[in-house]
């Protein structure tokens, strides 16, 4: 998994890059078992890391790794397969997005879901974004009940 941007791609915000690198770090952890400090040290050497919102990156990386079992508990009942059958990319994205939904209420749930979908489109399999969207659409009303209900009751127009 590489985080190289396409030459014609629009510039990404520091927050988007933080999510990308956090997903890459979780992916590394899932495959190699490396811990957060080792992952942080490795990723911070990447030239693109200089534009990352480092505070958000570390919060997502450490939060997802430190709370992985609890986070998996939130979404395991919403998926149609066992956790160990998830692709590492989808697994990493679900961990980061679930952490953000559960612990970072300052980020609107729709932003969390949209960011996860975009990351899955960029780094995941062909229809992985549909899977991630479906899981997070079911999870948001559980973890963000008040916010989701308010959005549903907001007048359209």
Coordinates of C-alpha atoms in Angstrom, one line a residue:
X1 CA 0.0 0.0 0.0
X2 CA 1.5 3.2 -1.1
X3 CA 0.4 6.7 -0.4
X4 CA 1.7 8.3 -3.5
X5 CA -0.7 10.9 -4.9
X6 CA -1.5 10.8 -8.6
X7 CA 0.2 13.7 -10.5
X8 CA -3.1 15.3 -11.4
X9 CA -4.8 14.7 -8.1
X10 CA -6.0 17.8 -6.1
X11 CA -3.9 18.8 -3.1
X12 CA -5.1 17.0 0.0
X13 CA -5.7 18.6 3.4
X14 CA -3.5 17.8 6.4
X15 CA -6.5 16.1 7.9
X16 CA -7.1 13.8 4.8
X17 CA -3.4 13.0 4.8
X18 CA -3.5 12.2 8.6
X19 CA -6.3 9.7 7.9
X20 CA -4.4 8.2 4.9
X21 CA -1.2 7.7 7.0
X22 CA -3.2 6.4 10.0
X23 CA -4.8 3.8 7.7
X24 CA -1.4 2.9 6.3
X25 CA -0.1 2.6 9.8
X26 CA -3.0 0.3 10.9
X27 CA -2.5 -1.7 7.7
X28 CA 1.2 -2.1 8.6
X29 CA 0.3 -3.2 12.1
X30 CA -2.3 -5.7 10.9
X31 CA 0.3 -7.3 8.5
X32 CA 3.5 -7.0 10.6
X33 CA 2.4 -6.6 14.2
X34 CA 4.5 -3.4 14.5
X35 CA 3.5 -1.1 17.4
X36 CA 2.5 2.6 17.1
X37 CA 5.9 4.1 17.9
X38 CA 7.6 2.0 15.3
X39 CA 4.9 2.8 12.7
X40 CA 5.0 6.5 13.6
X41 CA 8.8 6.5 13.2
X42 CA 8.7 4.7 9.8
X43 CA 5.9 6.8 8.4
X44 CA 7.3 10.1 9.5
X45 CA 10.3 9.5 7.3
X46 CA 8.1 9.6 4.2
X47 CA 8.5 12.9 2.3
X48 CA 4.7 13.4 2.1
X49 CA 4.4 13.2 5.9
X50 CA 5.5 16.8 6.3
X51 CA 2.0 18.0 5.2
X52 CA 0.2 15.7 7.7
X53 CA -1.9 17.0 10.6
X54 CA 0.3 15.2 13.0
X55 CA -1.9 15.6 16.1
X56 CA -4.8 14.0 14.2
X57 CA -2.6 11.3 12.7
X58 CA -1.3 10.2 16.2
X59 CA -4.7 10.4 17.7
X60 CA -6.2 8.1 15.0
X61 CA -3.2 5.7 14.9
X62 CA -2.9 5.3 18.7
X63 CA -6.6 5.3 19.3
X64 CA -7.3 2.7 16.7
X65 CA -4.5 0.4 17.8
X66 CA -5.1 0.9 21.5
X67 CA -8.8 0.2 21.2
X68 CA -8.8 -2.3 18.3
X69 CA -10.7 -5.0 20.1
X70 CA -13.5 -2.7 21.3
X71 CA -13.7 -1.1 17.9
X72 CA -14.0 -4.5 16.2
X73 CA -16.8 -5.2 18.7
X74 CA -18.7 -2.2 17.4
X75 CA -18.7 -3.4 13.7
X76 CA -18.3 -7.1 13.9
X77 CA -22.0 -7.7 14.1
X78 CA -22.6 -5.5 11.1
X79 CA -20.4 -7.4 8.6
X80 CA -21.2 -10.4 6.6
X81 CA -17.9 -12.2 7.3
X82 CA -15.4 -12.9 10.1
X83 CA -13.0 -10.1 11.0
X84 CA -10.0 -12.2 9.8
X85 CA -11.7 -12.4 6.4
X86 CA -11.7 -8.7 5.8
X87 CA -9.1 -7.3 3.5
X88 CA -6.4 -5.5 5.5
X89 CA -7.3 -2.2 3.8
X90 CA -11.0 -2.4 4.7
X91 CA -10.1 -3.6 8.2
X92 CA -7.7 -0.7 8.7
X93 CA -10.2 1.8 7.4
X94 CA -13.0 0.4 9.5
X95 CA -10.8 0.7 12.6
X96 CA -9.9 4.3 11.9
X97 CA -13.4 5.3 11.0
X98 CA -15.0 3.5 14.0
X99 CA -12.5 5.2 16.3
X100 CA -13.3 8.6 14.9
X101 CA -17.1 7.9 15.1
X102 CA -16.8 6.7 18.7
X103 CA -14.2 9.2 20.1
X104 CA -14.1 12.3 18.0
X105 CA -17.6 13.7 18.0
X106 CA -16.2 17.1 16.9
X107 CA -16.0 15.5 13.4
X108 CA -19.4 15.2 11.8
X109 CA -20.4 11.6 11.2
X110 CA -21.0 12.3 7.5
X111 CA -17.4 13.5 7.2
X112 CA -16.1 10.4 8.8
X113 CA -18.1 8.2 6.5
X114 CA -17.2 10.2 3.4
X115 CA -13.5 10.2 4.3
X116 CA -13.6 6.4 4.8
X117 CA -15.4 5.9 1.5
X118 CA -12.8 8.0 -0.3
X119 CA -9.9 6.1 1.3
X120 CA -11.5 2.8 0.3
X121 CA -11.9 4.0 -3.3
X122 CA -8.3 5.1 -3.4
X123 CA -6.7 2.1 -1.6
X124 CA -9.2 -0.7 -1.4
X125 CA -10.7 -3.3 -3.8
X126 CA -13.1 -2.5 -6.6
X127 CA -16.3 -2.5 -4.5
X128 CA -14.8 -2.1 -1.1
X129 CA -16.2 1.4 -0.7
X130 CA -19.7 0.0 -0.9
X131 CA -19.0 -2.5 1.9
X132 CA -17.3 0.2 4.1
X133 CA -20.2 2.6 3.4
X134 CA -22.8 0.0 4.4
X135 CA -21.0 -0.9 7.6
X136 CA -20.6 2.7 8.7
X137 CA -24.1 3.7 7.7
X138 CA -25.3 1.1 10.1
X139 CA -22.8 2.0 12.8
X140 CA -23.3 5.8 12.8
X141 CA -26.8 5.6 14.3
X142 CA -25.5 3.4 17.1
X143 CA -22.4 5.5 18.0
X144 CA -23.9 8.9 17.1
X145 CA -27.6 8.4 17.7
X146 CA -28.4 12.1 18.6
X147 CA -26.4 13.5 15.7
X148 CA -27.9 11.1 13.1
X149 CA -31.4 11.6 14.4
X150 CA -30.9 15.4 14.2
X151 CA -29.7 15.1 10.6
X152 CA -32.8 13.0 9.7
X153 CA -35.1 15.5 11.2
X154 CA -33.5 18.6 9.7
X155 CA -35.7 20.2 7.0
X156 CA -34.5 19.7 3.5
X157 CA -34.2 22.6 1.3

